PDB file of C-alpha atoms in Angstrom:
ATOM      1  CA  ASP A   1      -8.986  -2.247 -20.219  1.00 70.00           C
ATOM      2  CA  GLN A   2      -8.934  -0.284 -23.426  1.00 81.00           C
ATOM      3  CA  GLN A   3     -11.108   2.811 -23.241  1.00 90.00           C
ATOM      4  CA  VAL A   4     -10.690   3.871 -26.870  1.00 93.00           C
ATOM      5  CA  LYS A   5     -10.980   1.160 -29.485  1.00 95.00           C
ATOM      6  CA  GLN A   6     -10.213   1.121 -33.176  1.00 96.00           C
ATOM      7  CA  ASN A   7     -11.249  -2.342 -34.207  1.00 92.00           C
ATOM      8  CA  SER A   8      -9.917  -2.251 -37.745  1.00 95.00           C
ATOM      9  CA  PRO A   9      -6.108  -2.496 -37.817  1.00 94.00           C
ATOM     10  CA  SER A  10      -6.133  -1.712 -41.522  1.00 96.00           C
ATOM     11  CA  LEU A  11      -8.432  -0.432 -44.236  1.00 97.00           C
ATOM     12  CA  SER A  12      -7.933  -0.378 -47.986  1.00 98.00           C
ATOM     13  CA  VAL A  13      -9.864   2.138 -50.119  1.00 98.00           C
ATOM     14  CA  GLN A  14      -9.712   3.039 -53.773  1.00 98.00           C
ATOM     15  CA  GLU A  15      -8.531   6.528 -54.682  1.00 97.00           C
ATOM     16  CA  GLY A  16     -11.439   8.919 -55.105  1.00 97.00           C
ATOM     17  CA  ARG A  17     -13.795   6.892 -52.901  1.00 98.00           C
ATOM     18  CA  ILE A  18     -14.851   7.615 -49.334  1.00 98.00           C
ATOM     19  CA  SER A  19     -12.721   6.347 -46.437  1.00 98.00           C
ATOM     20  CA  ILE A  20     -14.558   5.732 -43.174  1.00 98.00           C
ATOM     21  CA  LEU A  21     -12.524   5.099 -40.039  1.00 98.00           C
ATOM     22  CA  ASN A  22     -14.332   4.064 -36.899  1.00 98.00           C
ATOM     23  CA  CYS A  23     -13.656   4.499 -33.210  1.00 98.00           C
ATOM     24  CA  ASP A  24     -15.549   3.344 -30.119  1.00 97.00           C
ATOM     25  CA  TYR A  25     -15.064   4.418 -26.540  1.00 96.00           C
ATOM     26  CA  THR A  26     -16.246   3.103 -23.219  1.00 94.00           C
ATOM     27  CA  ASN A  27     -15.720   5.998 -20.813  1.00 89.00           C
ATOM     28  CA  SER A  28     -18.798   8.222 -20.846  1.00 88.00           C
ATOM     29  CA  MET A  29     -16.766  10.968 -19.169  1.00 86.00           C
ATOM     30  CA  PHE A  30     -14.799  11.600 -22.354  1.00 88.00           C
ATOM     31  CA  ASP A  31     -16.044  14.844 -23.779  1.00 85.00           C
ATOM     32  CA  TYR A  32     -13.566  15.828 -26.459  1.00 89.00           C
ATOM     33  CA  PHE A  33     -12.300  13.722 -29.329  1.00 93.00           C
ATOM     34  CA  LEU A  34      -9.495  14.152 -31.817  1.00 94.00           C
ATOM     35  CA  TRP A  35      -8.143  12.401 -34.889  1.00 96.00           C
ATOM     36  CA  TYR A  36      -4.437  12.277 -35.640  1.00 96.00           C
ATOM     37  CA  LYS A  37      -2.638  11.112 -38.739  1.00 96.00           C
ATOM     38  CA  LYS A  38       0.798   9.538 -38.583  1.00 94.00           C
ATOM     39  CA  TYR A  39       3.302   8.747 -41.298  1.00 93.00           C
ATOM     40  CA  PRO A  40       6.155   6.306 -40.587  1.00 87.00           C
ATOM     41  CA  ALA A  41       9.093   7.865 -38.716  1.00 81.00           C
ATOM     42  CA  GLU A  42       7.141  11.068 -38.030  1.00 88.00           C
ATOM     43  CA  GLY A  43       5.149  12.340 -35.089  1.00 92.00           C
ATOM     44  CA  PRO A  44       1.342  12.364 -35.251  1.00 93.00           C
ATOM     45  CA  THR A  45      -0.243  15.456 -36.747  1.00 93.00           C
ATOM     46  CA  PHE A  46      -3.601  16.778 -35.688  1.00 92.00           C
ATOM     47  CA  LEU A  47      -6.407  16.406 -38.232  1.00 95.00           C
ATOM     48  CA  ILE A  48      -9.746  17.320 -36.750  1.00 95.00           C
ATOM     49  CA  SER A  49     -11.556  17.338 -33.419  1.00 93.00           C
ATOM     50  CA  ILE A  50     -15.057  17.386 -32.036  1.00 94.00           C
ATOM     51  CA  SER A  51     -16.577  18.391 -28.738  1.00 90.00           C
ATOM     52  CA  SER A  52     -19.227  16.200 -27.152  1.00 90.00           C
ATOM     53  CA  ILE A  53     -21.750  19.004 -27.487  1.00 91.00           C
ATOM     54  CA  LYS A  54     -21.654  18.561 -31.259  1.00 94.00           C
ATOM     55  CA  ASP A  55     -22.439  15.624 -33.516  1.00 96.00           C
ATOM     56  CA  LYS A  56     -20.530  16.712 -36.597  1.00 97.00           C
ATOM     57  CA  ASN A  57     -17.497  18.752 -37.490  1.00 97.00           C
ATOM     58  CA  GLU A  58     -16.230  19.327 -40.990  1.00 97.00           C
ATOM     59  CA  ASP A  59     -12.911  20.601 -42.337  1.00 96.00           C
ATOM     60  CA  GLY A  60     -12.388  20.339 -46.061  1.00 97.00           C
ATOM     61  CA  ARG A  61     -12.292  16.672 -47.080  1.00 97.00           C
ATOM     62  CA  PHE A  62     -12.466  15.528 -43.451  1.00 98.00           C
ATOM     63  CA  THR A  63     -15.639  15.136 -41.409  1.00 98.00           C
ATOM     64  CA  VAL A  64     -15.930  13.666 -37.947  1.00 98.00           C
ATOM     65  CA  PHE A  65     -19.260  12.337 -36.670  1.00 98.00           C
ATOM     66  CA  LEU A  66     -20.010  11.682 -33.019  1.00 97.00           C
ATOM     67  CA  ASN A  67     -22.802   9.469 -31.717  1.00 97.00           C
ATOM     68  CA  LYS A  68     -22.726   9.900 -27.949  1.00 95.00           C
ATOM     69  CA  SER A  69     -25.482   7.418 -27.205  1.00 95.00           C
ATOM     70  CA  ALA A  70     -23.557   4.721 -29.059  1.00 96.00           C
ATOM     71  CA  LYS A  71     -20.172   5.985 -27.807  1.00 96.00           C
ATOM     72  CA  HIS A  72     -18.986   5.927 -31.370  1.00 97.00           C
ATOM     73  CA  LEU A  73     -17.207   8.329 -33.652  1.00 97.00           C
ATOM     74  CA  SER A  74     -16.110   8.109 -37.236  1.00 98.00           C
ATOM     75  CA  LEU A  75     -13.814   9.992 -39.572  1.00 98.00           C
ATOM     76  CA  HIS A  76     -14.888  10.380 -43.189  1.00 98.00           C
ATOM     77  CA  ILE A  77     -12.399  11.341 -45.883  1.00 98.00           C
ATOM     78  CA  VAL A  78     -13.916  12.329 -49.217  1.00 97.00           C
ATOM     79  CA  PRO A  79     -12.468  11.935 -51.756  1.00 98.00           C
ATOM     80  CA  SER A  80      -9.586   9.758 -50.645  1.00 98.00           C
ATOM     81  CA  GLN A  81      -6.189  10.652 -52.055  1.00 97.00           C
ATOM     82  CA  PRO A  82      -2.889   8.721 -52.154  1.00 96.00           C
ATOM     83  CA  GLY A  83      -1.366  11.105 -49.613  1.00 95.00           C
ATOM     84  CA  ASP A  84      -4.015  10.007 -47.128  1.00 97.00           C
ATOM     85  CA  SER A  85      -2.270   6.653 -46.750  1.00 97.00           C
ATOM     86  CA  ALA A  86      -1.117   6.689 -43.123  1.00 97.00           C
ATOM     87  CA  VAL A  87      -2.010   5.405 -39.683  1.00 96.00           C
ATOM     88  CA  TYR A  88      -4.961   7.222 -38.125  1.00 97.00           C
ATOM     89  CA  PHE A  89      -5.365   7.462 -34.373  1.00 96.00           C
ATOM     90  CA  CYS A  90      -8.539   8.315 -32.554  1.00 96.00           C
ATOM     91  CA  ALA A  91      -7.965  10.063 -29.205  1.00 93.00           C
ATOM     92  CA  ALA A  92     -10.200  11.160 -26.361  1.00 91.00           C
ATOM     93  CA  SER A  93      -9.910  13.593 -23.506  1.00 86.00           C
ATOM     94  CA  LEU A  94     -11.667  13.794 -20.156  1.00 78.00           C
ATOM     95  CA  LEU A  95     -11.330  17.530 -19.980  1.00 63.00           C
ATOM     96  CA  GLY A  96     -12.891  19.270 -22.940  1.00 52.00           C
ATOM     97  CA  PRO A  97     -12.622  22.851 -24.072  1.00 48.00           C
ATOM     98  CA  MET A  98     -15.243  24.028 -21.603  1.00 45.00           C
ATOM     99  CA  TYR A  99     -12.896  23.236 -18.747  1.00 44.00           C
ATOM    100  CA  SER A 100     -11.097  26.314 -17.591  1.00 42.00           C
ATOM    101  CA  GLY A 101      -8.739  24.778 -15.081  1.00 42.00           C
ATOM    102  CA  GLY A 102      -5.950  24.118 -17.523  1.00 42.00           C
ATOM    103  CA  GLY A 103      -5.781  20.425 -16.691  1.00 46.00           C
ATOM    104  CA  ALA A 104      -3.030  18.658 -18.542  1.00 51.00           C
ATOM    105  CA  ASP A 105      -4.274  15.104 -18.629  1.00 64.00           C
ATOM    106  CA  GLY A 106      -2.911  13.262 -21.573  1.00 72.00           C
ATOM    107  CA  LEU A 107      -5.043  11.979 -24.379  1.00 84.00           C
ATOM    108  CA  THR A 108      -6.200   8.369 -24.464  1.00 88.00           C
ATOM    109  CA  PHE A 109      -5.426   6.915 -27.867  1.00 91.00           C
ATOM    110  CA  GLY A 110      -6.792   3.987 -29.815  1.00 93.00           C
ATOM    111  CA  LYS A 111      -4.408   1.494 -31.368  1.00 93.00           C
ATOM    112  CA  GLY A 112      -4.686   3.062 -34.795  1.00 95.00           C
ATOM    113  CA  THR A 113      -5.985   2.092 -38.225  1.00 96.00           C
ATOM    114  CA  HIS A 114      -3.631   1.835 -41.172  1.00 96.00           C
ATOM    115  CA  LEU A 115      -5.396   3.393 -44.139  1.00 98.00           C
ATOM    116  CA  ILE A 116      -4.142   2.356 -47.563  1.00 98.00           C
ATOM    117  CA  ILE A 117      -5.367   4.262 -50.595  1.00 97.00           C
ATOM    118  CA  GLN A 118      -5.183   2.136 -53.725  1.00 96.00           C
ATOM    119  CA  PRO A 119      -4.567   3.938 -57.052  1.00 91.00           C
TER     120      PRO A 119
ATOM    121  CA  ASP B   1       3.899  27.273 -36.499  1.00 68.00           C
ATOM    122  CA  VAL B   2       4.373  25.276 -33.354  1.00 66.00           C
ATOM    123  CA  LYS B   3       7.605  23.413 -33.287  1.00 89.00           C
ATOM    124  CA  VAL B   4       8.394  20.486 -31.039  1.00 95.00           C
ATOM    125  CA  THR B   5      11.871  19.049 -31.429  1.00 95.00           C
ATOM    126  CA  GLN B   6      13.418  15.939 -29.989  1.00 96.00           C
ATOM    127  CA  SER B   7      17.144  15.576 -29.465  1.00 90.00           C
ATOM    128  CA  SER B   8      17.614  12.390 -31.450  1.00 91.00           C
ATOM    129  CA  ARG B   9      15.692  10.588 -34.194  1.00 93.00           C
ATOM    130  CA  TYR B  10      17.417   7.261 -33.542  1.00 95.00           C
ATOM    131  CA  LEU B  11      19.239   5.937 -30.477  1.00 96.00           C
ATOM    132  CA  VAL B  12      20.836   2.602 -29.693  1.00 97.00           C
ATOM    133  CA  LYS B  13      21.682   1.890 -26.053  1.00 97.00           C
ATOM    134  CA  ARG B  14      22.798  -1.099 -24.048  1.00 97.00           C
ATOM    135  CA  THR B  15      20.827  -2.735 -21.256  1.00 97.00           C
ATOM    136  CA  GLY B  16      21.509  -0.988 -17.956  1.00 97.00           C
ATOM    137  CA  GLU B  17      22.572   2.328 -19.465  1.00 97.00           C
ATOM    138  CA  LYS B  18      21.011   5.598 -18.301  1.00 97.00           C
ATOM    139  CA  VAL B  19      19.225   7.249 -21.212  1.00 97.00           C
ATOM    140  CA  PHE B  20      18.104  10.851 -21.599  1.00 97.00           C
ATOM    141  CA  LEU B  21      15.533  11.879 -24.180  1.00 97.00           C
ATOM    142  CA  GLU B  22      15.162  15.611 -24.614  1.00 97.00           C
ATOM    143  CA  CYS B  23      12.196  17.568 -25.932  1.00 97.00           C
ATOM    144  CA  VAL B  24      11.969  21.291 -26.617  1.00 97.00           C
ATOM    145  CA  GLN B  25       8.941  23.327 -27.706  1.00 96.00           C
ATOM    146  CA  ASP B  26       8.980  26.925 -28.878  1.00 94.00           C
ATOM    147  CA  MET B  27       5.381  27.999 -28.288  1.00 89.00           C
ATOM    148  CA  ASP B  28       5.497  28.788 -24.579  1.00 90.00           C
ATOM    149  CA  HIS B  29       3.125  25.880 -23.891  1.00 89.00           C
ATOM    150  CA  GLU B  30       2.433  25.049 -20.280  1.00 89.00           C
ATOM    151  CA  ASN B  31       1.723  21.361 -20.766  1.00 89.00           C
ATOM    152  CA  MET B  32       4.138  18.752 -22.057  1.00 93.00           C
ATOM    153  CA  PHE B  33       3.806  14.998 -22.463  1.00 93.00           C
ATOM    154  CA  TRP B  34       5.827  11.882 -23.137  1.00 96.00           C
ATOM    155  CA  TYR B  35       4.233   8.931 -24.937  1.00 95.00           C
ATOM    156  CA  ARG B  36       5.541   5.710 -26.328  1.00 95.00           C
ATOM    157  CA  GLN B  37       4.177   4.060 -29.429  1.00 93.00           C
ATOM    158  CA  ASP B  38       4.353   0.319 -29.938  1.00 92.00           C
ATOM    159  CA  PRO B  39       2.879  -1.767 -32.775  1.00 86.00           C
ATOM    160  CA  GLY B  40      -0.625  -2.900 -31.944  1.00 84.00           C
ATOM    161  CA  LEU B  41      -0.730  -0.782 -28.767  1.00 88.00           C
ATOM    162  CA  GLY B  42      -1.128   2.747 -30.070  1.00 88.00           C
ATOM    163  CA  LEU B  43       0.234   5.664 -28.050  1.00 91.00           C
ATOM    164  CA  ARG B  44       0.478   5.313 -24.302  1.00 91.00           C
ATOM    165  CA  LEU B  45       1.117   8.163 -21.883  1.00 91.00           C
ATOM    166  CA  ILE B  46       4.234   7.813 -19.730  1.00 94.00           C
ATOM    167  CA  TYR B  47       4.408  11.155 -17.880  1.00 93.00           C
ATOM    168  CA  PHE B  48       3.147  14.665 -18.285  1.00 91.00           C
ATOM    169  CA  SER B  49       3.916  18.064 -16.848  1.00 92.00           C
ATOM    170  CA  TYR B  50       1.564  20.991 -16.493  1.00 86.00           C
ATOM    171  CA  ASP B  51       4.168  23.510 -15.400  1.00 87.00           C
ATOM    172  CA  VAL B  52       7.833  23.961 -14.592  1.00 92.00           C
ATOM    173  CA  LYS B  53       9.013  21.475 -11.951  1.00 92.00           C
ATOM    174  CA  MET B  54       5.579  19.833 -11.951  1.00 90.00           C
ATOM    175  CA  LYS B  55       5.047  16.284 -13.131  1.00 91.00           C
ATOM    176  CA  GLU B  56       2.344  13.661 -13.081  1.00 89.00           C
ATOM    177  CA  LYS B  57       2.438   9.962 -13.844  1.00 90.00           C
ATOM    178  CA  GLY B  58       0.625   8.751 -16.900  1.00 88.00           C
ATOM    179  CA  ASP B  59      -0.541   5.230 -17.626  1.00 87.00           C
ATOM    180  CA  ILE B  60       2.857   3.492 -17.819  1.00 93.00           C
ATOM    181  CA  PRO B  61       5.425   5.394 -15.690  1.00 95.00           C
ATOM    182  CA  GLU B  62       7.335   2.360 -14.412  1.00 96.00           C
ATOM    183  CA  GLY B  63      11.012   2.456 -15.344  1.00 96.00           C
ATOM    184  CA  TYR B  64      10.885   6.142 -16.313  1.00 97.00           C
ATOM    185  CA  SER B  65      11.358   9.512 -14.688  1.00 97.00           C
ATOM    186  CA  VAL B  66      11.076  13.053 -16.028  1.00 97.00           C
ATOM    187  CA  SER B  67      12.512  16.481 -15.461  1.00 97.00           C
ATOM    188  CA  ARG B  68      11.122  19.908 -16.281  1.00 97.00           C
ATOM    189  CA  GLU B  69      13.479  22.636 -15.118  1.00 96.00           C
ATOM    190  CA  LYS B  70      12.512  25.110 -17.837  1.00 96.00           C
ATOM    191  CA  LYS B  71       9.154  25.722 -19.450  1.00 95.00           C
ATOM    192  CA  GLU B  72      10.303  24.849 -22.946  1.00 96.00           C
ATOM    193  CA  ARG B  73      12.144  21.634 -22.083  1.00 97.00           C
ATOM    194  CA  PHE B  74      10.848  18.272 -20.892  1.00 97.00           C
ATOM    195  CA  SER B  75      13.236  15.371 -20.435  1.00 97.00           C
ATOM    196  CA  LEU B  76      12.458  11.682 -20.196  1.00 98.00           C
ATOM    197  CA  ILE B  77      14.960   9.562 -18.280  1.00 98.00           C
ATOM    198  CA  LEU B  78      15.385   5.806 -18.388  1.00 97.00           C
ATOM    199  CA  GLU B  79      17.386   5.134 -15.225  1.00 94.00           C
ATOM    200  CA  SER B  80      18.485   1.668 -16.331  1.00 97.00           C
ATOM    201  CA  ALA B  81      17.409   0.837 -19.843  1.00 97.00           C
ATOM    202  CA  SER B  82      15.872  -2.558 -20.525  1.00 97.00           C
ATOM    203  CA  THR B  83      15.024  -4.318 -23.776  1.00 97.00           C
ATOM    204  CA  ASN B  84      11.287  -3.886 -23.164  1.00 97.00           C
ATOM    205  CA  GLN B  85      11.840  -0.134 -23.398  1.00 98.00           C
ATOM    206  CA  THR B  86      12.720  -0.465 -27.072  1.00 97.00           C
ATOM    207  CA  SER B  87      10.067   1.746 -28.653  1.00 96.00           C
ATOM    208  CA  MET B  88       9.205   4.964 -30.468  1.00 95.00           C
ATOM    209  CA  TYR B  89       9.091   7.830 -27.969  1.00 97.00           C
ATOM    210  CA  LEU B  90       6.965  10.842 -28.761  1.00 96.00           C
ATOM    211  CA  CYS B  91       6.952  14.179 -27.012  1.00 97.00           C
ATOM    212  CA  ALA B  92       4.003  16.562 -27.249  1.00 94.00           C
ATOM    213  CA  SER B  93       3.054  19.978 -25.957  1.00 92.00           C
ATOM    214  CA  ARG B  94      -0.176  21.879 -25.519  1.00 88.00           C
ATOM    215  CA  SER B  95      -1.357  25.234 -24.306  1.00 81.00           C
ATOM    216  CA  HIS B  96      -4.021  25.166 -21.637  1.00 72.00           C
ATOM    217  CA  ARG B  97      -5.382  28.416 -23.000  1.00 70.00           C
ATOM    218  CA  GLY B  98      -7.838  28.360 -25.851  1.00 63.00           C
ATOM    219  CA  ASN B  99     -10.694  26.158 -26.882  1.00 59.00           C
ATOM    220  CA  ASN B 100      -9.117  22.962 -28.016  1.00 64.00           C
ATOM    221  CA  TYR B 101      -7.181  20.092 -26.639  1.00 74.00           C
ATOM    222  CA  GLU B 102      -4.884  19.696 -29.588  1.00 84.00           C
ATOM    223  CA  GLN B 103      -1.438  18.406 -28.726  1.00 88.00           C
ATOM    224  CA  TYR B 104       1.526  19.109 -30.989  1.00 91.00           C
ATOM    225  CA  PHE B 105       3.931  16.243 -31.428  1.00 94.00           C
ATOM    226  CA  GLY B 106       7.639  16.063 -32.119  1.00 95.00           C
ATOM    227  CA  PRO B 107       9.063  13.746 -34.790  1.00 94.00           C
ATOM    228  CA  GLY B 108       9.780  10.955 -32.326  1.00 95.00           C
ATOM    229  CA  THR B 109      12.882   9.111 -31.119  1.00 96.00           C
ATOM    230  CA  ARG B 110      13.271   5.497 -32.113  1.00 95.00           C
ATOM    231  CA  LEU B 111      15.115   3.892 -29.174  1.00 97.00           C
ATOM    232  CA  THR B 112      16.604   0.434 -29.421  1.00 97.00           C
ATOM    233  CA  VAL B 113      17.933  -1.206 -26.258  1.00 97.00           C
ATOM    234  CA  THR B 114      20.208  -4.186 -26.895  1.00 97.00           C
TER     235      THR B 114
END
């Protein structure tokens, strides 16, 4: 059973507009969320993260919103640029930054959304 | 900058061969991970290690084993490769110190088993 869901396999957005990528999760024990970006033939690179104690985190053109009651998070990219065309993965962790035990559980990833920025 | 390297970008192996995928990180990270990425399935965790000689099964460990003899190196072993192990393999590392759970990924190894 998939615990992290990205229901849109692909999304096409015009350059300069806002891109909104969505992610839903089912496990209420997840308390830390991350977004990764992946180009073909490269490893994923970290974009932005959010702890469950927050509802918004912003870094330049990227903002992540978390709605815990709905178990939903979204990544906003404003304005969208051609270099943003990539696959975006939402990931969740059971052991957030408040945990001091050094647990190494892997991240649970969604299936990814392929974002295409149209010129 | 954190650097995670993987021994090969592309590999082609025959069914039944023993395959070694090597991963090295240079940031003295305690935790290391092996994932595989398949179209429509995202990234799935195979094994992880939280210290030298320590290992834990992830979500899909069947058909794989791992070795961590040194802190900087984490190896994934396919004892007898099968065609359903054709995939992109990604290694990652992470420090358990600090306030984030960011994992740093290597460039990946595209393995084809024929």
